[in-house]
Every structure is written in structure tokens, then in C-alpha cells.
mmCIF file with all atom_site columns, C-alpha atoms in Angstrom:
data_model
loop_
_atom_site.group_PDB
_atom_site.id
_atom_site.type_symbol
_atom_site.label_atom_id
_atom_site.label_alt_id
_atom_site.label_comp_id
_atom_site.label_asym_id
_atom_site.label_entity_id
_atom_site.label_seq_id
_atom_site.pdbx_PDB_ins_code
_atom_site.Cartn_x
_atom_site.Cartn_y
_atom_site.Cartn_z
_atom_site.occupancy
_atom_site.B_iso_or_equiv
_atom_site.pdbx_formal_charge
_atom_site.auth_seq_id
_atom_site.auth_comp_id
_atom_site.auth_asym_id
_atom_site.auth_atom_id
_atom_site.pdbx_PDB_model_num
ATOM 1   C CA . GLY H 1 1   ? 4.332   4.357   -20.511 1.00 0.00 ? 358 GLY H CA 1
ATOM 2   C CA . ALA H 1 2   ? 3.248   1.048   -19.046 1.00 0.00 ? 359 ALA H CA 1
ATOM 3   C CA . GLY H 1 3   ? 2.521   0.852   -15.370 1.00 0.00 ? 360 GLY H CA 1
ATOM 4   C CA . VAL H 1 4   ? 3.371   -1.909  -12.930 1.00 0.00 ? 361 VAL H CA 1
ATOM 5   C CA . SER H 1 5   ? 2.013   -5.248  -14.077 1.00 0.00 ? 362 SER H CA 1
ATOM 6   C CA . GLN H 1 6   ? 1.461   -8.383  -12.071 1.00 0.00 ? 363 GLN H CA 1
ATOM 7   C CA . SER H 1 7   ? 0.665   -11.938 -13.031 1.00 0.00 ? 364 SER H CA 1
ATOM 8   C CA . PRO H 1 8   ? -1.372  -13.946 -12.612 1.00 0.00 ? 365 PRO H CA 1
ATOM 9   C CA . SER H 1 9   ? -4.274  -11.708 -11.664 1.00 0.00 ? 366 SER H CA 1
ATOM 10  C CA . ASN H 1 10  ? -5.882  -14.595 -9.810  1.00 0.00 ? 367 ASN H CA 1
ATOM 11  C CA . LYS H 1 11  ? -4.398  -17.805 -8.476  1.00 0.00 ? 368 LYS H CA 1
ATOM 12  C CA . VAL H 1 12  ? -6.263  -20.638 -6.793  1.00 0.00 ? 369 VAL H CA 1
ATOM 13  C CA . THR H 1 13  ? -4.113  -23.349 -5.292  1.00 0.00 ? 370 THR H CA 1
ATOM 14  C CA . GLU H 1 14  ? -4.365  -26.241 -2.898  1.00 0.00 ? 371 GLU H CA 1
ATOM 15  C CA . LYS H 1 15  ? -2.904  -26.150 0.553   1.00 0.00 ? 372 LYS H CA 1
ATOM 16  C CA . GLY H 1 16  ? 0.670   -27.374 0.533   1.00 0.00 ? 373 GLY H CA 1
ATOM 17  C CA . LYS H 1 17  ? 1.461   -26.366 -3.044  1.00 0.00 ? 374 LYS H CA 1
ATOM 18  C CA . ASP H 1 18  ? 4.074   -23.767 -3.985  1.00 0.00 ? 375 ASP H CA 1
ATOM 19  C CA . VAL H 1 19  ? 3.103   -20.618 -5.889  1.00 0.00 ? 376 VAL H CA 1
ATOM 20  C CA . GLU H 1 20  ? 5.065   -17.993 -7.783  1.00 0.00 ? 377 GLU H CA 1
ATOM 21  C CA . LEU H 1 21  ? 3.806   -14.471 -8.266  1.00 0.00 ? 378 LEU H CA 1
ATOM 22  C CA . ARG H 1 22  ? 5.393   -12.136 -10.783 1.00 0.00 ? 379 ARG H CA 1
ATOM 23  C CA . CYS H 1 23  ? 5.834   -8.369  -10.855 1.00 0.00 ? 380 CYS H CA 1
ATOM 24  C CA . ASP H 1 24  ? 7.051   -6.247  -13.760 1.00 0.00 ? 381 ASP H CA 1
ATOM 25  C CA . PRO H 1 25  ? 7.956   -2.800  -12.433 1.00 0.00 ? 382 PRO H CA 1
ATOM 26  C CA . ILE H 1 26  ? 7.933   0.446   -14.344 1.00 0.00 ? 383 ILE H CA 1
ATOM 27  C CA . SER H 1 27  ? 11.065  0.661   -16.478 1.00 0.00 ? 384 SER H CA 1
ATOM 28  C CA . GLY H 1 28  ? 13.795  2.647   -14.745 1.00 0.00 ? 385 GLY H CA 1
ATOM 29  C CA . HIS H 1 29  ? 12.380  2.288   -11.251 1.00 0.00 ? 386 HIS H CA 1
ATOM 30  C CA . THR H 1 30  ? 15.124  1.219   -8.906  1.00 0.00 ? 387 THR H CA 1
ATOM 31  C CA . ALA H 1 31  ? 12.971  0.247   -5.944  1.00 0.00 ? 388 ALA H CA 1
ATOM 32  C CA . LEU H 1 32  ? 10.430  -2.576  -5.854  1.00 0.00 ? 389 LEU H CA 1
ATOM 33  C CA . TYR H 1 33  ? 8.116   -3.515  -3.004  1.00 0.00 ? 390 TYR H CA 1
ATOM 34  C CA . TRP H 1 34  ? 5.845   -6.412  -2.172  1.00 0.00 ? 391 TRP H CA 1
ATOM 35  C CA . TYR H 1 35  ? 2.847   -6.059  0.134   1.00 0.00 ? 392 TYR H CA 1
ATOM 36  C CA . ARG H 1 36  ? 0.137   -8.402  1.339   1.00 0.00 ? 393 ARG H CA 1
ATOM 37  C CA . GLN H 1 37  ? -3.434  -7.222  1.764   1.00 0.00 ? 394 GLN H CA 1
ATOM 38  C CA . ARG H 1 38  ? -5.830  -9.510  3.546   1.00 0.00 ? 395 ARG H CA 1
ATOM 39  C CA . LEU H 1 39  ? -9.543  -9.070  2.937   1.00 0.00 ? 396 LEU H CA 1
ATOM 40  C CA . GLY H 1 40  ? -10.723 -5.830  4.457   1.00 0.00 ? 397 GLY H CA 1
ATOM 41  C CA . GLN H 1 41  ? -7.288  -5.024  5.838   1.00 0.00 ? 398 GLN H CA 1
ATOM 42  C CA . GLY H 1 42  ? -4.527  -2.545  5.128   1.00 0.00 ? 399 GLY H CA 1
ATOM 43  C CA . LEU H 1 43  ? -1.227  -3.175  3.375   1.00 0.00 ? 400 LEU H CA 1
ATOM 44  C CA . GLU H 1 44  ? 1.315   -5.346  5.129   1.00 0.00 ? 401 GLU H CA 1
ATOM 45  C CA . PHE H 1 45  ? 4.907   -4.717  4.035   1.00 0.00 ? 402 PHE H CA 1
ATOM 46  C CA . LEU H 1 46  ? 6.741   -7.889  2.983   1.00 0.00 ? 403 LEU H CA 1
ATOM 47  C CA . ILE H 1 47  ? 10.009  -7.017  1.246   1.00 0.00 ? 404 ILE H CA 1
ATOM 48  C CA . TYR H 1 48  ? 11.686  -4.323  -0.771  1.00 0.00 ? 405 TYR H CA 1
ATOM 49  C CA . PHE H 1 49  ? 14.532  -4.223  -3.259  1.00 0.00 ? 406 PHE H CA 1
ATOM 50  C CA . GLN H 1 50  ? 16.627  -1.143  -3.976  1.00 0.00 ? 407 GLN H CA 1
ATOM 51  C CA . GLY H 1 51  ? 19.072  -1.349  -6.837  1.00 0.00 ? 408 GLY H CA 1
ATOM 52  C CA . ASN H 1 52  ? 21.865  -3.797  -6.115  1.00 0.00 ? 409 ASN H CA 1
ATOM 53  C CA . SER H 1 53  ? 21.599  -3.451  -2.343  1.00 0.00 ? 410 SER H CA 1
ATOM 54  C CA . ALA H 1 54  ? 20.648  -6.359  -0.151  1.00 0.00 ? 411 ALA H CA 1
ATOM 55  C CA . PRO H 1 55  ? 16.843  -6.533  0.040   1.00 0.00 ? 412 PRO H CA 1
ATOM 56  C CA . ASP H 1 56  ? 14.989  -5.585  3.196   1.00 0.00 ? 413 ASP H CA 1
ATOM 57  C CA . LYS H 1 57  ? 13.235  -8.855  4.071   1.00 0.00 ? 414 LYS H CA 1
ATOM 58  C CA . SER H 1 58  ? 12.038  -7.758  7.482   1.00 0.00 ? 415 SER H CA 1
ATOM 59  C CA . GLY H 1 59  ? 8.349   -8.073  6.583   1.00 0.00 ? 416 GLY H CA 1
ATOM 60  C CA . LEU H 1 60  ? 8.371   -11.657 5.339   1.00 0.00 ? 417 LEU H CA 1
ATOM 61  C CA . PRO H 1 61  ? 6.059   -13.568 7.704   1.00 0.00 ? 418 PRO H CA 1
ATOM 62  C CA . SER H 1 62  ? 7.863   -16.924 7.576   1.00 0.00 ? 419 SER H CA 1
ATOM 63  C CA . ASP H 1 63  ? 10.628  -18.812 5.824   1.00 0.00 ? 420 ASP H CA 1
ATOM 64  C CA . ARG H 1 64  ? 8.032   -20.153 3.402   1.00 0.00 ? 421 ARG H CA 1
ATOM 65  C CA . PHE H 1 65  ? 8.103   -16.733 1.762   1.00 0.00 ? 422 PHE H CA 1
ATOM 66  C CA . SER H 1 66  ? 10.949  -15.605 -0.475  1.00 0.00 ? 423 SER H CA 1
ATOM 67  C CA . ALA H 1 67  ? 11.446  -13.110 -3.265  1.00 0.00 ? 424 ALA H CA 1
ATOM 68  C CA . GLU H 1 68  ? 13.984  -12.511 -5.964  1.00 0.00 ? 425 GLU H CA 1
ATOM 69  C CA . ARG H 1 69  ? 14.668  -9.641  -8.293  1.00 0.00 ? 426 ARG H CA 1
ATOM 70  C CA . THR H 1 70  ? 16.878  -9.671  -11.355 1.00 0.00 ? 427 THR H CA 1
ATOM 71  C CA . GLY H 1 71  ? 18.729  -6.373  -11.518 1.00 0.00 ? 428 GLY H CA 1
ATOM 72  C CA . GLU H 1 72  ? 16.184  -3.581  -11.757 1.00 0.00 ? 429 GLU H CA 1
ATOM 73  C CA . SER H 1 73  ? 13.584  -5.628  -13.561 1.00 0.00 ? 430 SER H CA 1
ATOM 74  C CA . VAL H 1 74  ? 11.186  -8.456  -12.856 1.00 0.00 ? 431 VAL H CA 1
ATOM 75  C CA . SER H 1 75  ? 10.599  -9.776  -9.359  1.00 0.00 ? 432 SER H CA 1
ATOM 76  C CA . THR H 1 76  ? 9.036   -13.033 -8.255  1.00 0.00 ? 433 THR H CA 1
ATOM 77  C CA . LEU H 1 77  ? 7.493   -13.725 -4.868  1.00 0.00 ? 434 LEU H CA 1
ATOM 78  C CA . THR H 1 78  ? 7.448   -17.408 -3.991  1.00 0.00 ? 435 THR H CA 1
ATOM 79  C CA . ILE H 1 79  ? 5.319   -18.971 -1.297  1.00 0.00 ? 436 ILE H CA 1
ATOM 80  C CA . GLN H 1 80  ? 6.174   -22.555 -0.472  1.00 0.00 ? 437 GLN H CA 1
ATOM 81  C CA . ARG H 1 81  ? 3.810   -25.074 1.096   1.00 0.00 ? 438 ARG H CA 1
ATOM 82  C CA . THR H 1 82  ? 0.936   -22.605 1.004   1.00 0.00 ? 439 THR H CA 1
ATOM 83  C CA . GLN H 1 83  ? -1.454  -22.392 3.936   1.00 0.00 ? 440 GLN H CA 1
ATOM 84  C CA . GLN H 1 84  ? -5.005  -21.095 4.005   1.00 0.00 ? 441 GLN H CA 1
ATOM 85  C CA . GLU H 1 85  ? -3.892  -18.032 5.944   1.00 0.00 ? 442 GLU H CA 1
ATOM 86  C CA . ASP H 1 86  ? -1.743  -17.075 2.928   1.00 0.00 ? 443 ASP H CA 1
ATOM 87  C CA . SER H 1 87  ? -4.940  -16.211 1.036   1.00 0.00 ? 444 SER H CA 1
ATOM 88  C CA . ALA H 1 88  ? -4.774  -12.496 0.251   1.00 0.00 ? 445 ALA H CA 1
ATOM 89  C CA . VAL H 1 89  ? -4.083  -9.986  -2.485  1.00 0.00 ? 446 VAL H CA 1
ATOM 90  C CA . TYR H 1 90  ? -0.364  -9.592  -3.084  1.00 0.00 ? 447 TYR H CA 1
ATOM 91  C CA . LEU H 1 91  ? 0.499   -6.125  -4.325  1.00 0.00 ? 448 LEU H CA 1
ATOM 92  C CA . CYS H 1 92  ? 3.706   -5.033  -5.979  1.00 0.00 ? 449 CYS H CA 1
ATOM 93  C CA . ALA H 1 93  ? 4.860   -1.430  -6.248  1.00 0.00 ? 450 ALA H CA 1
ATOM 94  C CA . SER H 1 94  ? 7.862   0.276   -7.776  1.00 0.00 ? 451 SER H CA 1
ATOM 95  C CA . SER H 1 95  ? 9.373   3.701   -7.359  1.00 0.00 ? 452 SER H CA 1
ATOM 96  C CA . PHE H 1 96  ? 12.204  5.871   -8.618  1.00 0.00 ? 453 PHE H CA 1
ATOM 97  C CA . SER H 1 97  ? 12.274  8.183   -5.654  1.00 0.00 ? 454 SER H CA 1
ATOM 98  C CA . SER H 1 98  ? 11.893  7.211   -2.051  1.00 0.00 ? 455 SER H CA 1
ATOM 99  C CA . ASP H 1 99  ? 8.249   8.087   -1.697  1.00 0.00 ? 456 ASP H CA 1
ATOM 100 C CA . THR H 1 100 ? 6.009   7.854   -4.742  1.00 0.00 ? 457 THR H CA 1
ATOM 101 C CA . GLN H 1 101 ? 5.219   4.180   -5.131  1.00 0.00 ? 458 GLN H CA 1
ATOM 102 C CA . TYR H 1 102 ? 3.197   3.067   -8.134  1.00 0.00 ? 459 TYR H CA 1
ATOM 103 C CA . PHE H 1 103 ? 1.169   -0.045  -7.500  1.00 0.00 ? 460 PHE H CA 1
ATOM 104 C CA . GLY H 1 104 ? 0.206   -2.908  -9.752  1.00 0.00 ? 461 GLY H CA 1
ATOM 105 C CA . PRO H 1 105 ? -3.318  -4.358  -9.750  1.00 0.00 ? 462 PRO H CA 1
ATOM 106 C CA . GLY H 1 106 ? -2.323  -7.212  -7.461  1.00 0.00 ? 463 GLY H CA 1
ATOM 107 C CA . THR H 1 107 ? -2.569  -10.977 -7.539  1.00 0.00 ? 464 THR H CA 1
ATOM 108 C CA . ARG H 1 108 ? -5.483  -12.464 -5.655  1.00 0.00 ? 465 ARG H CA 1
ATOM 109 C CA . LEU H 1 109 ? -4.307  -15.725 -4.075  1.00 0.00 ? 466 LEU H CA 1
ATOM 110 C CA . THR H 1 110 ? -6.805  -18.247 -2.768  1.00 0.00 ? 467 THR H CA 1
ATOM 111 C CA . VAL H 1 111 ? -5.533  -21.294 -0.923  1.00 0.00 ? 468 VAL H CA 1
ATOM 112 C CA . LEU H 1 112 ? -8.131  -24.046 -0.610  1.00 0.00 ? 469 LEU H CA 1
ATOM 113 C CA . GLY Q 2 1   ? 7.586   -1.594  15.152  1.00 0.00 ? 565 GLY Q CA 1
ATOM 114 C CA . GLN Q 2 2   ? 6.199   1.550   13.627  1.00 0.00 ? 566 GLN Q CA 1
ATOM 115 C CA . GLN Q 2 3   ? 2.422   1.668   13.297  1.00 0.00 ? 567 GLN Q CA 1
ATOM 116 C CA . LEU Q 2 4   ? -0.119  4.115   12.001  1.00 0.00 ? 568 LEU Q CA 1
ATOM 117 C CA . ASN Q 2 5   ? -3.545  4.574   13.544  1.00 0.00 ? 569 ASN Q CA 1
ATOM 118 C CA . GLN Q 2 6   ? -5.998  5.629   10.867  1.00 0.00 ? 570 GLN Q CA 1
ATOM 119 C CA . SER Q 2 7   ? -9.506  6.795   11.635  1.00 0.00 ? 571 SER Q CA 1
ATOM 120 C CA . PRO Q 2 8   ? -12.304 6.457   11.099  1.00 0.00 ? 572 PRO Q CA 1
ATOM 121 C CA . GLN Q 2 9   ? -12.385 2.876   9.842   1.00 0.00 ? 573 GLN Q CA 1
ATOM 122 C CA . SER Q 2 10  ? -15.387 3.620   7.660   1.00 0.00 ? 574 SER Q CA 1
ATOM 123 C CA . MET Q 2 11  ? -17.649 6.529   6.778   1.00 0.00 ? 575 MET Q CA 1
ATOM 124 C CA . PHE Q 2 12  ? -21.122 6.608   5.287   1.00 0.00 ? 576 PHE Q CA 1
ATOM 125 C CA . ILE Q 2 13  ? -21.924 10.052  3.919   1.00 0.00 ? 577 ILE Q CA 1
ATOM 126 C CA . GLN Q 2 14  ? -24.322 11.838  1.633   1.00 0.00 ? 578 GLN Q CA 1
ATOM 127 C CA . GLU Q 2 15  ? -23.166 13.197  -1.707  1.00 0.00 ? 579 GLU Q CA 1
ATOM 128 C CA . GLY Q 2 16  ? -22.042 16.802  -1.296  1.00 0.00 ? 580 GLY Q CA 1
ATOM 129 C CA . GLU Q 2 17  ? -20.818 16.413  2.268   1.00 0.00 ? 581 GLU Q CA 1
ATOM 130 C CA . ASP Q 2 18  ? -17.255 17.093  3.312   1.00 0.00 ? 582 ASP Q CA 1
ATOM 131 C CA . VAL Q 2 19  ? -15.094 14.275  4.659   1.00 0.00 ? 583 VAL Q CA 1
ATOM 132 C CA . SER Q 2 20  ? -12.183 14.257  7.054   1.00 0.00 ? 584 SER Q CA 1
ATOM 133 C CA . MET Q 2 21  ? -9.904  11.384  8.007   1.00 0.00 ? 585 MET Q CA 1
ATOM 134 C CA . ASN Q 2 22  ? -6.609  11.264  9.838   1.00 0.00 ? 586 ASN Q CA 1
ATOM 135 C CA . CYS Q 2 23  ? -3.603  9.212   10.802  1.00 0.00 ? 587 CYS Q CA 1
ATOM 136 C CA . THR Q 2 24  ? -1.497  9.335   13.919  1.00 0.00 ? 588 THR Q CA 1
ATOM 137 C CA . SER Q 2 25  ? 1.694   7.611   14.912  1.00 0.00 ? 589 SER Q CA 1
ATOM 138 C CA . SER Q 2 26  ? 4.015   7.370   17.873  1.00 0.00 ? 590 SER Q CA 1
ATOM 139 C CA . SER Q 2 27  ? 6.925   7.643   15.429  1.00 0.00 ? 591 SER Q CA 1
ATOM 140 C CA . ILE Q 2 28  ? 8.179   10.516  13.324  1.00 0.00 ? 592 ILE Q CA 1
ATOM 141 C CA . PHE Q 2 29  ? 7.958   10.250  9.559   1.00 0.00 ? 593 PHE Q CA 1
ATOM 142 C CA . ASN Q 2 30  ? 9.788   12.240  6.901   1.00 0.00 ? 594 ASN Q CA 1
ATOM 143 C CA . THR Q 2 31  ? 7.020   11.925  4.349   1.00 0.00 ? 595 THR Q CA 1
ATOM 144 C CA . TRP Q 2 32  ? 3.282   11.392  4.585   1.00 0.00 ? 596 TRP Q CA 1
ATOM 145 C CA . LEU Q 2 33  ? 1.339   9.967   1.676   1.00 0.00 ? 597 LEU Q CA 1
ATOM 146 C CA . TRP Q 2 34  ? -2.352  9.500   0.967   1.00 0.00 ? 598 TRP Q CA 1
ATOM 147 C CA . TYR Q 2 35  ? -3.532  6.791   -1.426  1.00 0.00 ? 599 TYR Q CA 1
ATOM 148 C CA . LYS Q 2 36  ? -6.932  5.712   -2.727  1.00 0.00 ? 600 LYS Q CA 1
ATOM 149 C CA . GLN Q 2 37  ? -7.768  2.142   -3.647  1.00 0.00 ? 601 GLN Q CA 1
ATOM 150 C CA . ASP Q 2 38  ? -10.710 1.213   -5.852  1.00 0.00 ? 602 ASP Q CA 1
ATOM 151 C CA . PRO Q 2 39  ? -12.079 -2.349  -5.774  1.00 0.00 ? 603 PRO Q CA 1
ATOM 152 C CA . GLY Q 2 40  ? -9.826  -4.792  -7.613  1.00 0.00 ? 604 GLY Q CA 1
ATOM 153 C CA . GLU Q 2 41  ? -7.126  -2.194  -8.153  1.00 0.00 ? 605 GLU Q CA 1
ATOM 154 C CA . GLY Q 2 42  ? -3.869  -1.235  -6.523  1.00 0.00 ? 606 GLY Q CA 1
ATOM 155 C CA . PRO Q 2 43  ? -3.662  1.973   -4.479  1.00 0.00 ? 607 PRO Q CA 1
ATOM 156 C CA . VAL Q 2 44  ? -3.148  5.214   -6.384  1.00 0.00 ? 608 VAL Q CA 1
ATOM 157 C CA . LEU Q 2 45  ? -1.229  8.135   -4.894  1.00 0.00 ? 609 LEU Q CA 1
ATOM 158 C CA . LEU Q 2 46  ? -3.393  11.190  -4.202  1.00 0.00 ? 610 LEU Q CA 1
ATOM 159 C CA . ILE Q 2 47  ? -1.142  13.560  -2.269  1.00 0.00 ? 611 ILE Q CA 1
ATOM 160 C CA . ALA Q 2 48  ? 2.439   13.506  -0.991  1.00 0.00 ? 612 ALA Q CA 1
ATOM 161 C CA . LEU Q 2 49  ? 3.610   15.721  1.892   1.00 0.00 ? 613 LEU Q CA 1
ATOM 162 C CA . TYR Q 2 50  ? 7.282   16.356  2.561   1.00 0.00 ? 614 TYR Q CA 1
ATOM 163 C CA . LYS Q 2 51  ? 7.555   19.055  5.251   1.00 0.00 ? 615 LYS Q CA 1
ATOM 164 C CA . ALA Q 2 52  ? 6.087   19.443  8.707   1.00 0.00 ? 616 ALA Q CA 1
ATOM 165 C CA . GLY Q 2 53  ? 3.179   21.885  8.555   1.00 0.00 ? 617 GLY Q CA 1
ATOM 166 C CA . GLU Q 2 54  ? 2.806   21.523  4.794   1.00 0.00 ? 618 GLU Q CA 1
ATOM 167 C CA . LEU Q 2 55  ? -0.727  21.899  3.471   1.00 0.00 ? 619 LEU Q CA 1
ATOM 168 C CA . THR Q 2 56  ? -1.312  20.583  -0.048  1.00 0.00 ? 620 THR Q CA 1
ATOM 169 C CA . SER Q 2 57  ? -4.382  20.445  -2.248  1.00 0.00 ? 621 SER Q CA 1
ATOM 170 C CA . ASN Q 2 58  ? -5.291  18.299  -5.221  1.00 0.00 ? 622 ASN Q CA 1
ATOM 171 C CA . GLY Q 2 59  ? -8.646  19.364  -6.576  1.00 0.00 ? 623 GLY Q CA 1
ATOM 172 C CA . ARG Q 2 60  ? -11.236 18.711  -3.872  1.00 0.00 ? 624 ARG Q CA 1
ATOM 173 C CA . LEU Q 2 61  ? -8.645  16.989  -1.700  1.00 0.00 ? 625 LEU Q CA 1
ATOM 174 C CA . THR Q 2 62  ? -6.556  18.740  0.928   1.00 0.00 ? 626 THR Q CA 1
ATOM 175 C CA . ALA Q 2 63  ? -3.970  17.092  3.154   1.00 0.00 ? 627 ALA Q CA 1
ATOM 176 C CA . GLN Q 2 64  ? -1.683  18.371  5.878   1.00 0.00 ? 628 GLN Q CA 1
ATOM 177 C CA . PHE Q 2 65  ? 1.573   17.119  7.391   1.00 0.00 ? 629 PHE Q CA 1
ATOM 178 C CA . GLY Q 2 66  ? 1.310   17.636  11.144  1.00 0.00 ? 630 GLY Q CA 1
ATOM 179 C CA . ILE Q 2 67  ? 3.878   19.908  12.756  1.00 0.00 ? 631 ILE Q CA 1
ATOM 180 C CA . THR Q 2 68  ? 4.919   17.146  15.154  1.00 0.00 ? 632 THR Q CA 1
ATOM 181 C CA . ARG Q 2 69  ? 5.578   14.920  12.084  1.00 0.00 ? 633 ARG Q CA 1
ATOM 182 C CA . LYS Q 2 70  ? 3.487   12.248  13.799  1.00 0.00 ? 634 LYS Q CA 1
ATOM 183 C CA . ASP Q 2 71  ? 0.142   12.893  12.152  1.00 0.00 ? 635 ASP Q CA 1
ATOM 184 C CA . SER Q 2 72  ? -1.615  13.856  8.953   1.00 0.00 ? 636 SER Q CA 1
ATOM 185 C CA . PHE Q 2 73  ? -5.159  14.474  7.819   1.00 0.00 ? 637 PHE Q CA 1
ATOM 186 C CA . LEU Q 2 74  ? -7.004  14.292  4.519   1.00 0.00 ? 638 LEU Q CA 1
ATOM 187 C CA . ASN Q 2 75  ? -10.114 16.302  3.726   1.00 0.00 ? 639 ASN Q CA 1
ATOM 188 C CA . ILE Q 2 76  ? -12.419 15.755  0.769   1.00 0.00 ? 640 ILE Q CA 1
ATOM 189 C CA . SER Q 2 77  ? -14.822 18.572  0.005   1.00 0.00 ? 641 SER Q CA 1
ATOM 190 C CA . ALA Q 2 78  ? -18.199 18.232  -1.715  1.00 0.00 ? 642 ALA Q CA 1
ATOM 191 C CA . SER Q 2 79  ? -18.004 14.448  -2.014  1.00 0.00 ? 643 SER Q CA 1
ATOM 192 C CA . ILE Q 2 80  ? -19.278 12.714  -5.147  1.00 0.00 ? 644 ILE Q CA 1
ATOM 193 C CA . PRO Q 2 81  ? -20.148 9.047   -5.732  1.00 0.00 ? 645 PRO Q CA 1
ATOM 194 C CA . SER Q 2 82  ? -16.812 8.280   -7.417  1.00 0.00 ? 646 SER Q CA 1
ATOM 195 C CA . ASP Q 2 83  ? -15.036 9.194   -4.169  1.00 0.00 ? 647 ASP Q CA 1
ATOM 196 C CA . VAL Q 2 84  ? -16.109 5.766   -2.902  1.00 0.00 ? 648 VAL Q CA 1
ATOM 197 C CA . GLY Q 2 85  ? -13.138 3.576   -2.066  1.00 0.00 ? 649 GLY Q CA 1
ATOM 198 C CA . ILE Q 2 86  ? -10.522 2.907   0.559   1.00 0.00 ? 650 ILE Q CA 1
ATOM 199 C CA . TYR Q 2 87  ? -8.198  5.721   1.562   1.00 0.00 ? 651 TYR Q CA 1
ATOM 200 C CA . PHE Q 2 88  ? -4.820  4.821   3.028   1.00 0.00 ? 652 PHE Q CA 1
ATOM 201 C CA . CYS Q 2 89  ? -2.376  7.043   4.797   1.00 0.00 ? 653 CYS Q CA 1
ATOM 202 C CA . ALA Q 2 90  ? 1.269   6.052   4.681   1.00 0.00 ? 654 ALA Q CA 1
ATOM 203 C CA . GLY Q 2 91  ? 4.428   7.276   6.334   1.00 0.00 ? 655 GLY Q CA 1
ATOM 204 C CA . VAL Q 2 92  ? 7.919   6.922   4.952   1.00 0.00 ? 656 VAL Q CA 1
ATOM 205 C CA . ALA Q 2 93  ? 10.336  5.959   7.697   1.00 0.00 ? 657 ALA Q CA 1
ATOM 206 C CA . THR Q 2 94  ? 13.215  8.216   8.554   1.00 0.00 ? 658 THR Q CA 1
ATOM 207 C CA . GLY Q 2 95  ? 16.339  7.392   6.588   1.00 0.00 ? 659 GLY Q CA 1
ATOM 208 C CA . GLY Q 2 96  ? 14.847  4.608   4.537   1.00 0.00 ? 660 GLY Q CA 1
ATOM 209 C CA . PHE Q 2 97  ? 12.485  3.493   1.837   1.00 0.00 ? 661 PHE Q CA 1
ATOM 210 C CA . LYS Q 2 98  ? 10.166  1.494   4.065   1.00 0.00 ? 662 LYS Q CA 1
ATOM 211 C CA . THR Q 2 99  ? 6.633   2.798   3.926   1.00 0.00 ? 663 THR Q CA 1
ATOM 212 C CA . ILE Q 2 100 ? 4.168   2.031   6.713   1.00 0.00 ? 664 ILE Q CA 1
ATOM 213 C CA . PHE Q 2 101 ? 0.482   1.999   5.761   1.00 0.00 ? 665 PHE Q CA 1
ATOM 214 C CA . GLY Q 2 102 ? -2.556  2.690   7.892   1.00 0.00 ? 666 GLY Q CA 1
ATOM 215 C CA . ALA Q 2 103 ? -5.423  0.189   7.924   1.00 0.00 ? 667 ALA Q CA 1
ATOM 216 C CA . GLY Q 2 104 ? -7.520  2.363   5.627   1.00 0.00 ? 668 GLY Q CA 1
ATOM 217 C CA . THR Q 2 105 ? -10.729 4.372   5.785   1.00 0.00 ? 669 THR Q CA 1
ATOM 218 C CA . ARG Q 2 106 ? -13.587 2.922   3.776   1.00 0.00 ? 670 ARG Q CA 1
ATOM 219 C CA . LEU Q 2 107 ? -15.695 5.708   2.301   1.00 0.00 ? 671 LEU Q CA 1
ATOM 220 C CA . PHE Q 2 108 ? -19.238 5.129   1.138   1.00 0.00 ? 672 PHE Q CA 1
ATOM 221 C CA . VAL Q 2 109 ? -21.081 7.972   -0.622  1.00 0.00 ? 673 VAL Q CA 1
ATOM 222 C CA . LYS Q 2 110 ? -24.825 7.902   -1.074  1.00 0.00 ? 674 LYS Q CA 1
ATOM 223 C CA . ALA Q 2 111 ? -26.141 9.782   -4.076  1.00 0.00 ? 675 ALA Q CA 1
#
């Protein structure tokens, strides 16, 4: 079946603009995760959703970052008033169990 | 918070050589995972370890879950050029879904 998909694959925006990144998880996966990966760095946890439970937002770096998920389907990560330090690859992953996360290809965000 | 120390940061090896990388933590994890990331792609799971002391192989890859539950290593035998990429260790926190990733080991293989 289809894997995790993310859109857009690349996004270039100007400082101060808002951006929305989309993630379509694997059908049936109850958990969804967002990570940020800066150039040459590891994965930085941002937020995860599990079923209908309250999301774990402990990794969001500031109140400019927010994420929503509709049921067990699509999720959007929104960054308001983007800053240059927000430039990174944003990776989404989904899982059915608590360990095996399947990653999408990421969205490369560039803030000018 | 919980952190993983992954080493080495990068490795430059000759094709055919064996490779070893490891992760350590001050915290206990229930599950250790090893992922590989190719350029422009998301990480792909290589091996999952669920029990302290567990040794698991996947082709030329072998990984172990340390008996203290605070460390893990990954070995790659007889490296080939397509082994090039970034290898991440990850630990799943006790009682939750949160996964902590190491900073990655960048592997370069010279043919």
C-alpha cells in the first residue's frame, strides 16, 4: 500500500509569512509524529498524535508552531511568522505500534 | 530531557570493511531502533530491538540492545557503496510513544 506522503516537497517562503505543511499517514496508523531536521543534524521531535488522545506537544519550539490532525488521517503543521531559523526538513512519520515509525520523504522549508 | 549520544559522527571507510557505531544514554529505553536515511528521503527502519541483551541481524547488519538498556550498537559487515547514508539510533521512552533520536552517523564508503 501507499506509504506516508508529505506535501509540498519543497517550500520557499519569505520571513514573516505563515506556512502549512501536510502529512498523509499510512491508512490505519493511529499514531502520527512530526520531526524537524536541520541541515546535517539529527531528528528533533516536535509533536505526536495518538488516536483521540490529547497530542504530546512538548517538542514544539515556540507558540508559532502548531499542528492539527483530523481523526486518524491527515495532519497539518503550521508555522506562523516564519523565521530564518525555521529553515529545515520537516519529517512526518506514522505508526500502528509503539515503535515502528514509517517516515515520509519530508518537506524542505527555506525561509528567506 | 532524555538524550542519546551517537558515535562516531562520521566514518570514511573502504568497500569491504566492517563498520561499528553505537549509542549511549543516561536513561533507560524499552526499545532501541536503528534507521538509515538516504539523501532526500525519510529514515527507513533497519532493525528493532525489544529486550535487553537481544542480538538481531538483518542481512549484513547486526544490532544489540545493551543489557543495561542504556546503549545499543550497530555493525555492518563487508560494507558496499550503497551502505552510504546517515544511520540513526533511536530509543523509545518507557511507557510512551515518544522516540528520541541520536544525531546520526554519516557513513561514506569508498569503492
